[in-house]
Amino acid sequence: MSESRPLILHVIHHLVTGGMENGLVNLINHLPENRFRHAVACVEDFSDFRFRLTRSDAPVIALHRSRVGVWRLRRDLFHLCRRLQPTVVHSRNQSGLDALLPARLAGVPYCIHGEHGWDVDDLAGRRLKPALLRRLHAPLVDRYITVSAELRNYLVERVGISARRVTQIINGVDTQRYAPTTHADRWRSLPEGFAVPGSVVIGTVGRLQAVKDQATLLRAFARVATDGDVAASRARLVVVGDGPLRESLRGLAAELGISSLTWFPGAVGNVCELLQAFDLFVLPSLAEGISNTLLEAMATGLPLLATATGGNIELVADEVSGRLFQPRDVAGLGDLLRRYLADSSLRQRHGSAAREVAVARFSLATMLANYQSVYEEFCDRSGQACTPLASRRSDCAAGRAEGG
């Protein structure tokens, strides 16, 4: 295949299990191969998660900033850009800002910067230093992409970026892979004997770290499952994911007396099957951009309980597809769990509504088309052949720059 295809160099902190990383993998795997090449530069490192990339022409490079220092990182990024000669560098989140100046000095024509969520030490985007860093790097950025309206407003109102330079692209979900099951044995992915007839399986999926706050879910579940109510006594909890808090969360479950009712499977490769085993999905995060796992739960047809923060507000229609609750509100979440445990028709109605919204508004195809449109806009400007959409094929082939 001709190497005249433009190269998109994606710069992220690390390529490990996570929502942003999963979105990047979906993007690379599904954008048309005849239009773009891709490479991934990790500011730190990557894990086996990289093998989810199915394209053989998408190298992943680890730069190990914590080991080599920020100045060596910038030098290595400069040389990487000189060697690969990308048409677009697409950096993400704060650590990706370090790629922008090296890319410009290396002659990269265009830089796109994405904002995907908040750090645990800046949950509301109020800290001055992160906003100042973004403002200082703004002259190097041709386009910003945010996954949520909250992040878009942060860039415009807090950082001072012109609204014309910001595009919101909500994450997409594969609504064919993530779908309600008709399999009679939907609990086949759970440990034998964990769920019994009449059980209601509550689940969450996410990296086990402070910002995801699975501890609040454990505490709320314990309040409900141990209060003597017959319906609640059949509840089971599944906490999917791995991370630095795994052992402390397991210890908390033991302390709360719910170890026998709770399963921690770790990081898994069959998330879609586990979601099909759930009856209710809970996302207790302190902050979110647009949660991929929430989208996957929606597509699976699960009713949703999620914190009223970030992009969750854009995804969950309160009292239609689920309920929103305040971060760290153990009592409030406990009350919601009781309500859904006791009412199977409510779970069915809200789950069906969540599925309908996922299919109508948050499909993977919609996300891919939006990113492709942005990439092709800049490839057209550069005059590189990118085999664009039919409406602009002649312009790209002739190497004419598109206005705007």
PDB file of C-alpha atoms in Angstrom, residues 118-326:
ATOM      1  CA  TRP A 118      -9.901  15.265  34.645  1.00  0.00           C
ATOM      2  CA  ASP A 119      -6.981  14.296  36.838  1.00  0.00           C
ATOM      3  CA  VAL A 120      -7.802  13.159  40.372  1.00  0.00           C
ATOM      4  CA  ASP A 121      -6.061  16.245  41.809  1.00  0.00           C
ATOM      5  CA  ASP A 122      -8.067  18.651  39.624  1.00  0.00           C
ATOM      6  CA  LEU A 123     -11.566  17.183  39.471  1.00  0.00           C
ATOM      7  CA  ALA A 124     -13.313  20.433  38.579  1.00  0.00           C
ATOM      8  CA  GLY A 125     -10.583  22.004  36.452  1.00  0.00           C
ATOM      9  CA  ARG A 126      -9.997  24.802  38.946  1.00  0.00           C
ATOM     10  CA  ARG A 127      -6.222  24.585  39.368  1.00  0.00           C
ATOM     11  CA  LEU A 128      -4.304  27.447  37.791  1.00  0.00           C
ATOM     12  CA  LYS A 129      -1.225  25.572  36.581  1.00  0.00           C
ATOM     13  CA  PRO A 130      -3.002  23.066  34.257  1.00  0.00           C
ATOM     14  CA  ALA A 131      -5.076  25.895  32.744  1.00  0.00           C
ATOM     15  CA  LEU A 132      -1.948  28.045  32.294  1.00  0.00           C
ATOM     16  CA  LEU A 133      -0.047  25.180  30.624  1.00  0.00           C
ATOM     17  CA  ARG A 134      -2.877  24.722  28.159  1.00  0.00           C
ATOM     18  CA  ARG A 135      -3.012  28.450  27.467  1.00  0.00           C
ATOM     19  CA  LEU A 136       0.746  28.639  26.849  1.00  0.00           C
ATOM     20  CA  HIS A 137       0.543  25.769  24.358  1.00  0.00           C
ATOM     21  CA  ALA A 138      -2.531  27.149  22.577  1.00  0.00           C
ATOM     22  CA  PRO A 139      -0.585  28.855  19.727  1.00  0.00           C
ATOM     23  CA  LEU A 140       0.784  25.432  18.761  1.00  0.00           C
ATOM     24  CA  VAL A 141      -2.651  23.813  18.371  1.00  0.00           C
ATOM     25  CA  ASP A 142      -4.724  23.940  15.181  1.00  0.00           C
ATOM     26  CA  ARG A 143      -7.797  22.203  16.586  1.00  0.00           C
ATOM     27  CA  TYR A 144      -9.005  21.003  19.958  1.00  0.00           C
ATOM     28  CA  ILE A 145     -11.233  17.958  20.385  1.00  0.00           C
ATOM     29  CA  THR A 146     -13.168  17.329  23.587  1.00  0.00           C
ATOM     30  CA  VAL A 147     -15.323  14.343  24.474  1.00  0.00           C
ATOM     31  CA  SER A 148     -17.797  16.279  26.613  1.00  0.00           C
ATOM     32  CA  ALA A 149     -19.486  19.675  26.726  1.00  0.00           C
ATOM     33  CA  GLU A 150     -17.986  20.274  30.173  1.00  0.00           C
ATOM     34  CA  LEU A 151     -14.462  19.930  28.782  1.00  0.00           C
ATOM     35  CA  ARG A 152     -15.346  22.133  25.830  1.00  0.00           C
ATOM     36  CA  ASN A 153     -16.604  24.826  28.188  1.00  0.00           C
ATOM     37  CA  TYR A 154     -13.425  24.482  30.261  1.00  0.00           C
ATOM     38  CA  LEU A 155     -11.243  25.225  27.244  1.00  0.00           C
ATOM     39  CA  VAL A 156     -13.373  28.161  26.126  1.00  0.00           C
ATOM     40  CA  GLU A 157     -14.191  29.756  29.465  1.00  0.00           C
ATOM     41  CA  ARG A 158     -11.252  28.815  31.684  1.00  0.00           C
ATOM     42  CA  VAL A 159      -8.351  28.514  29.244  1.00  0.00           C
ATOM     43  CA  GLY A 160      -9.534  31.163  26.789  1.00  0.00           C
ATOM     44  CA  ILE A 161      -9.609  29.112  23.579  1.00  0.00           C
ATOM     45  CA  SER A 162     -11.853  30.421  20.797  1.00  0.00           C
ATOM     46  CA  ALA A 163     -14.989  28.295  20.497  1.00  0.00           C
ATOM     47  CA  ARG A 164     -14.357  28.027  16.743  1.00  0.00           C
ATOM     48  CA  ARG A 165     -11.210  26.016  17.448  1.00  0.00           C
ATOM     49  CA  VAL A 166     -12.955  23.406  19.605  1.00  0.00           C
ATOM     50  CA  THR A 167     -14.828  20.395  18.238  1.00  0.00           C
ATOM     51  CA  GLN A 168     -16.757  18.061  20.518  1.00  0.00           C
ATOM     52  CA  ILE A 169     -16.707  14.406  19.480  1.00  0.00           C
ATOM     53  CA  ILE A 170     -18.448  12.055  21.876  1.00  0.00           C
ATOM     54  CA  ASN A 171     -16.981   8.583  22.197  1.00  0.00           C
ATOM     55  CA  GLY A 172     -18.725   5.855  20.247  1.00  0.00           C
ATOM     56  CA  VAL A 173     -19.609   2.300  21.155  1.00  0.00           C
ATOM     57  CA  ASP A 174     -19.863  -0.809  18.982  1.00  0.00           C
ATOM     58  CA  THR A 175     -23.583  -1.461  19.383  1.00  0.00           C
ATOM     59  CA  GLN A 176     -23.333  -4.837  17.681  1.00  0.00           C
ATOM     60  CA  ARG A 177     -20.625  -6.214  19.943  1.00  0.00           C
ATOM     61  CA  TYR A 178     -22.188  -4.635  23.037  1.00  0.00           C
ATOM     62  CA  ALA A 179     -25.817  -5.690  22.936  1.00  0.00           C
ATOM     63  CA  PRO A 180     -28.404  -7.379  25.149  1.00  0.00           C
ATOM     64  CA  THR A 181     -28.064 -11.148  25.221  1.00  0.00           C
ATOM     65  CA  THR A 182     -30.635 -13.764  24.404  1.00  0.00           C
ATOM     66  CA  HIS A 183     -28.369 -16.520  25.742  1.00  0.00           C
ATOM     67  CA  ALA A 184     -30.203 -18.653  28.281  1.00  0.00           C
ATOM     68  CA  ASP A 185     -27.069 -18.978  30.425  1.00  0.00           C
ATOM     69  CA  ARG A 186     -26.168 -15.313  30.702  1.00  0.00           C
ATOM     70  CA  TRP A 187     -24.272 -15.977  33.944  1.00  0.00           C
ATOM     71  CA  ARG A 188     -21.804 -18.282  32.228  1.00  0.00           C
ATOM     72  CA  SER A 189     -18.987 -15.736  32.679  1.00  0.00           C
ATOM     73  CA  LEU A 190     -19.515 -15.515  36.470  1.00  0.00           C
ATOM     74  CA  PRO A 191     -17.866 -17.896  38.978  1.00  0.00           C
ATOM     75  CA  GLU A 192     -19.852 -21.075  39.535  1.00  0.00           C
ATOM     76  CA  GLY A 193     -22.343 -20.619  42.368  1.00  0.00           C
ATOM     77  CA  PHE A 194     -21.782 -16.876  42.685  1.00  0.00           C
ATOM     78  CA  ALA A 195     -25.260 -16.000  41.417  1.00  0.00           C
ATOM     79  CA  VAL A 196     -28.251 -18.089  42.462  1.00  0.00           C
ATOM     80  CA  PRO A 197     -31.829 -18.149  41.138  1.00  0.00           C
ATOM     81  CA  GLY A 198     -33.386 -14.770  41.822  1.00  0.00           C
ATOM     82  CA  SER A 199     -30.048 -12.967  42.101  1.00  0.00           C
ATOM     83  CA  VAL A 200     -29.698  -9.408  40.849  1.00  0.00           C
ATOM     84  CA  VAL A 201     -26.157  -8.730  39.652  1.00  0.00           C
ATOM     85  CA  ILE A 202     -24.870  -5.177  40.108  1.00  0.00           C
ATOM     86  CA  GLY A 203     -21.680  -4.363  38.243  1.00  0.00           C
ATOM     87  CA  THR A 204     -19.138  -1.711  37.486  1.00  0.00           C
ATOM     88  CA  VAL A 205     -16.177  -1.627  35.090  1.00  0.00           C
ATOM     89  CA  GLY A 206     -13.170   0.664  35.352  1.00  0.00           C
ATOM     90  CA  ARG A 207      -9.588   1.074  36.436  1.00  0.00           C
ATOM     91  CA  LEU A 208      -9.271   0.653  40.208  1.00  0.00           C
ATOM     92  CA  GLN A 209      -7.971   4.098  41.074  1.00  0.00           C
ATOM     93  CA  ALA A 210      -9.093   6.963  43.269  1.00  0.00           C
ATOM     94  CA  VAL A 211     -10.972   8.968  40.627  1.00  0.00           C
ATOM     95  CA  LYS A 212     -13.233   5.984  39.864  1.00  0.00           C
ATOM     96  CA  ASP A 213     -14.225   5.719  43.559  1.00  0.00           C
ATOM     97  CA  GLN A 214     -15.390   2.109  43.642  1.00  0.00           C
ATOM     98  CA  ALA A 215     -15.182   2.398  47.451  1.00  0.00           C
ATOM     99  CA  THR A 216     -18.422   4.389  47.494  1.00  0.00           C
ATOM    100  CA  LEU A 217     -20.160   1.594  45.582  1.00  0.00           C
ATOM    101  CA  LEU A 218     -18.826  -1.042  48.001  1.00  0.00           C
ATOM    102  CA  ARG A 219     -20.078   0.935  50.998  1.00  0.00           C
ATOM    103  CA  ALA A 220     -23.504   1.560  49.458  1.00  0.00           C
ATOM    104  CA  PHE A 221     -23.835  -2.084  48.452  1.00  0.00           C
ATOM    105  CA  ALA A 222     -22.912  -3.196  51.974  1.00  0.00           C
ATOM    106  CA  ARG A 223     -25.621  -0.968  53.477  1.00  0.00           C
ATOM    107  CA  VAL A 224     -28.205  -2.604  51.243  1.00  0.00           C
ATOM    108  CA  ALA A 225     -27.055  -6.227  51.112  1.00  0.00           C
ATOM    109  CA  THR A 226     -26.724  -6.621  54.885  1.00  0.00           C
ATOM    110  CA  ASP A 227     -29.866  -4.836  56.086  1.00  0.00           C
ATOM    111  CA  GLY A 228     -32.044  -7.978  56.193  1.00  0.00           C
ATOM    112  CA  ASP A 229     -34.265  -7.148  53.219  1.00  0.00           C
ATOM    113  CA  VAL A 230     -35.146 -10.310  51.294  1.00  0.00           C
ATOM    114  CA  ALA A 231     -34.735  -8.779  47.826  1.00  0.00           C
ATOM    115  CA  ALA A 232     -31.453  -7.133  48.761  1.00  0.00           C
ATOM    116  CA  SER A 233     -30.097 -10.374  50.196  1.00  0.00           C
ATOM    117  CA  ARG A 234     -30.025 -11.788  46.661  1.00  0.00           C
ATOM    118  CA  ALA A 235     -27.858  -8.928  45.357  1.00  0.00           C
ATOM    119  CA  ARG A 236     -24.388  -9.649  44.021  1.00  0.00           C
ATOM    120  CA  LEU A 237     -21.659  -7.156  43.128  1.00  0.00           C
ATOM    121  CA  VAL A 238     -19.012  -7.468  40.396  1.00  0.00           C
ATOM    122  CA  VAL A 239     -16.141  -4.945  40.282  1.00  0.00           C
ATOM    123  CA  VAL A 240     -14.274  -5.383  36.994  1.00  0.00           C
ATOM    124  CA  GLY A 241     -10.859  -3.842  36.477  1.00  0.00           C
ATOM    125  CA  ASP A 242      -7.350  -3.656  37.850  1.00  0.00           C
ATOM    126  CA  GLY A 243      -5.239  -0.880  39.276  1.00  0.00           C
ATOM    127  CA  PRO A 244      -3.376   0.409  42.304  1.00  0.00           C
ATOM    128  CA  LEU A 245      -6.390   0.167  44.646  1.00  0.00           C
ATOM    129  CA  ARG A 246      -7.315  -3.440  43.959  1.00  0.00           C
ATOM    130  CA  GLU A 247      -6.034  -4.909  47.215  1.00  0.00           C
ATOM    131  CA  SER A 248      -7.357  -2.057  49.358  1.00  0.00           C
ATOM    132  CA  LEU A 249     -10.802  -2.455  47.777  1.00  0.00           C
ATOM    133  CA  ARG A 250     -10.743  -6.175  48.426  1.00  0.00           C
ATOM    134  CA  GLY A 251      -9.785  -5.393  52.006  1.00  0.00           C
ATOM    135  CA  LEU A 252     -12.677  -2.937  52.265  1.00  0.00           C
ATOM    136  CA  ALA A 253     -15.101  -5.597  51.012  1.00  0.00           C
ATOM    137  CA  ALA A 254     -13.862  -7.961  53.742  1.00  0.00           C
ATOM    138  CA  GLU A 255     -14.156  -5.222  56.367  1.00  0.00           C
ATOM    139  CA  LEU A 256     -17.734  -4.517  55.280  1.00  0.00           C
ATOM    140  CA  GLY A 257     -18.645  -8.207  55.403  1.00  0.00           C
ATOM    141  CA  ILE A 258     -19.522  -8.523  51.705  1.00  0.00           C
ATOM    142  CA  SER A 259     -16.597 -10.574  50.374  1.00  0.00           C
ATOM    143  CA  SER A 260     -18.808 -13.588  49.652  1.00  0.00           C
ATOM    144  CA  LEU A 261     -21.205 -11.367  47.696  1.00  0.00           C
ATOM    145  CA  THR A 262     -18.535  -9.494  45.712  1.00  0.00           C
ATOM    146  CA  TRP A 263     -16.304 -10.662  42.871  1.00  0.00           C
ATOM    147  CA  PHE A 264     -13.162  -8.862  41.695  1.00  0.00           C
ATOM    148  CA  PRO A 265     -12.207 -10.542  38.384  1.00  0.00           C
ATOM    149  CA  GLY A 266      -9.421  -8.048  37.603  1.00  0.00           C
ATOM    150  CA  ALA A 267      -8.755  -6.854  34.064  1.00  0.00           C
ATOM    151  CA  VAL A 268     -10.598  -9.102  31.634  1.00  0.00           C
ATOM    152  CA  GLY A 269     -10.898  -9.570  27.907  1.00  0.00           C
ATOM    153  CA  ASN A 270     -14.590 -10.477  27.930  1.00  0.00           C
ATOM    154  CA  VAL A 271     -16.156  -7.257  29.197  1.00  0.00           C
ATOM    155  CA  CYS A 272     -19.053  -7.600  26.755  1.00  0.00           C
ATOM    156  CA  GLU A 273     -19.982 -11.016  28.210  1.00  0.00           C
ATOM    157  CA  LEU A 274     -19.703  -9.768  31.778  1.00  0.00           C
ATOM    158  CA  LEU A 275     -21.948  -6.808  31.016  1.00  0.00           C
ATOM    159  CA  GLN A 276     -24.536  -9.237  29.687  1.00  0.00           C
ATOM    160  CA  ALA A 277     -24.471 -10.953  33.073  1.00  0.00           C
ATOM    161  CA  PHE A 278     -25.325  -7.712  34.903  1.00  0.00           C
ATOM    162  CA  ASP A 279     -28.797  -6.484  35.796  1.00  0.00           C
ATOM    163  CA  LEU A 280     -27.700  -2.978  36.811  1.00  0.00           C
ATOM    164  CA  PHE A 281     -24.630  -0.877  36.010  1.00  0.00           C
ATOM    165  CA  VAL A 282     -23.135   1.633  38.447  1.00  0.00           C
ATOM    166  CA  LEU A 283     -20.484   4.271  37.692  1.00  0.00           C
ATOM    167  CA  PRO A 284     -19.448   5.985  40.964  1.00  0.00           C
ATOM    168  CA  SER A 285     -16.625   8.137  39.517  1.00  0.00           C
ATOM    169  CA  LEU A 286     -15.637  11.449  41.073  1.00  0.00           C
ATOM    170  CA  ALA A 287     -15.083  12.862  37.569  1.00  0.00           C
ATOM    171  CA  GLU A 288     -15.519  11.692  33.981  1.00  0.00           C
ATOM    172  CA  GLY A 289     -15.063  12.885  30.450  1.00  0.00           C
ATOM    173  CA  ILE A 290     -17.260  10.550  28.440  1.00  0.00           C
ATOM    174  CA  SER A 291     -17.115   7.068  29.968  1.00  0.00           C
ATOM    175  CA  ASN A 292     -16.619   4.248  27.475  1.00  0.00           C
ATOM    176  CA  THR A 293     -17.803   1.696  30.006  1.00  0.00           C
ATOM    177  CA  LEU A 294     -20.990   3.668  30.582  1.00  0.00           C
ATOM    178  CA  LEU A 295     -21.592   3.687  26.825  1.00  0.00           C
ATOM    179  CA  GLU A 296     -20.942  -0.052  26.670  1.00  0.00           C
ATOM    180  CA  ALA A 297     -23.424  -0.652  29.489  1.00  0.00           C
ATOM    181  CA  MET A 298     -25.997   1.474  27.667  1.00  0.00           C
ATOM    182  CA  ALA A 299     -25.525  -0.507  24.464  1.00  0.00           C
ATOM    183  CA  THR A 300     -25.910  -3.731  26.447  1.00  0.00           C
ATOM    184  CA  GLY A 301     -29.324  -2.533  27.588  1.00  0.00           C
ATOM    185  CA  LEU A 302     -28.524  -2.007  31.265  1.00  0.00           C
ATOM    186  CA  PRO A 303     -30.181   0.553  33.546  1.00  0.00           C
ATOM    187  CA  LEU A 304     -27.624   3.080  34.747  1.00  0.00           C
ATOM    188  CA  LEU A 305     -26.698   4.639  38.069  1.00  0.00           C
ATOM    189  CA  ALA A 306     -23.974   7.241  37.596  1.00  0.00           C
ATOM    190  CA  THR A 307     -22.566  10.246  39.379  1.00  0.00           C
ATOM    191  CA  ALA A 308     -23.826  13.629  38.222  1.00  0.00           C
ATOM    192  CA  THR A 309     -20.441  14.761  36.963  1.00  0.00           C
ATOM    193  CA  GLY A 310     -18.759  15.513  33.643  1.00  0.00           C
ATOM    194  CA  GLY A 311     -20.043  13.668  30.602  1.00  0.00           C
ATOM    195  CA  ASN A 312     -22.248  11.355  32.676  1.00  0.00           C
ATOM    196  CA  ILE A 313     -24.884  14.087  32.615  1.00  0.00           C
ATOM    197  CA  GLU A 314     -24.845  13.981  28.812  1.00  0.00           C
ATOM    198  CA  LEU A 315     -25.263  10.205  28.686  1.00  0.00           C
ATOM    199  CA  VAL A 316     -27.748   9.340  31.451  1.00  0.00           C
ATOM    200  CA  ALA A 317     -31.298  10.645  31.060  1.00  0.00           C
ATOM    201  CA  ASP A 318     -32.409  10.895  34.686  1.00  0.00           C
ATOM    202  CA  GLU A 319     -35.545   8.823  35.349  1.00  0.00           C
ATOM    203  CA  VAL A 320     -35.499   7.603  31.732  1.00  0.00           C
ATOM    204  CA  SER A 321     -32.434   5.391  31.302  1.00  0.00           C
ATOM    205  CA  GLY A 322     -31.309   5.480  34.940  1.00  0.00           C
ATOM    206  CA  ARG A 323     -30.546   7.845  37.793  1.00  0.00           C
ATOM    207  CA  LEU A 324     -27.828  10.329  38.626  1.00  0.00           C
ATOM    208  CA  PHE A 325     -26.447  10.724  42.152  1.00  0.00           C
ATOM    209  CA  GLN A 326     -23.865  12.958  43.780  1.00  0.00           C
TER     210      GLN A 326
END
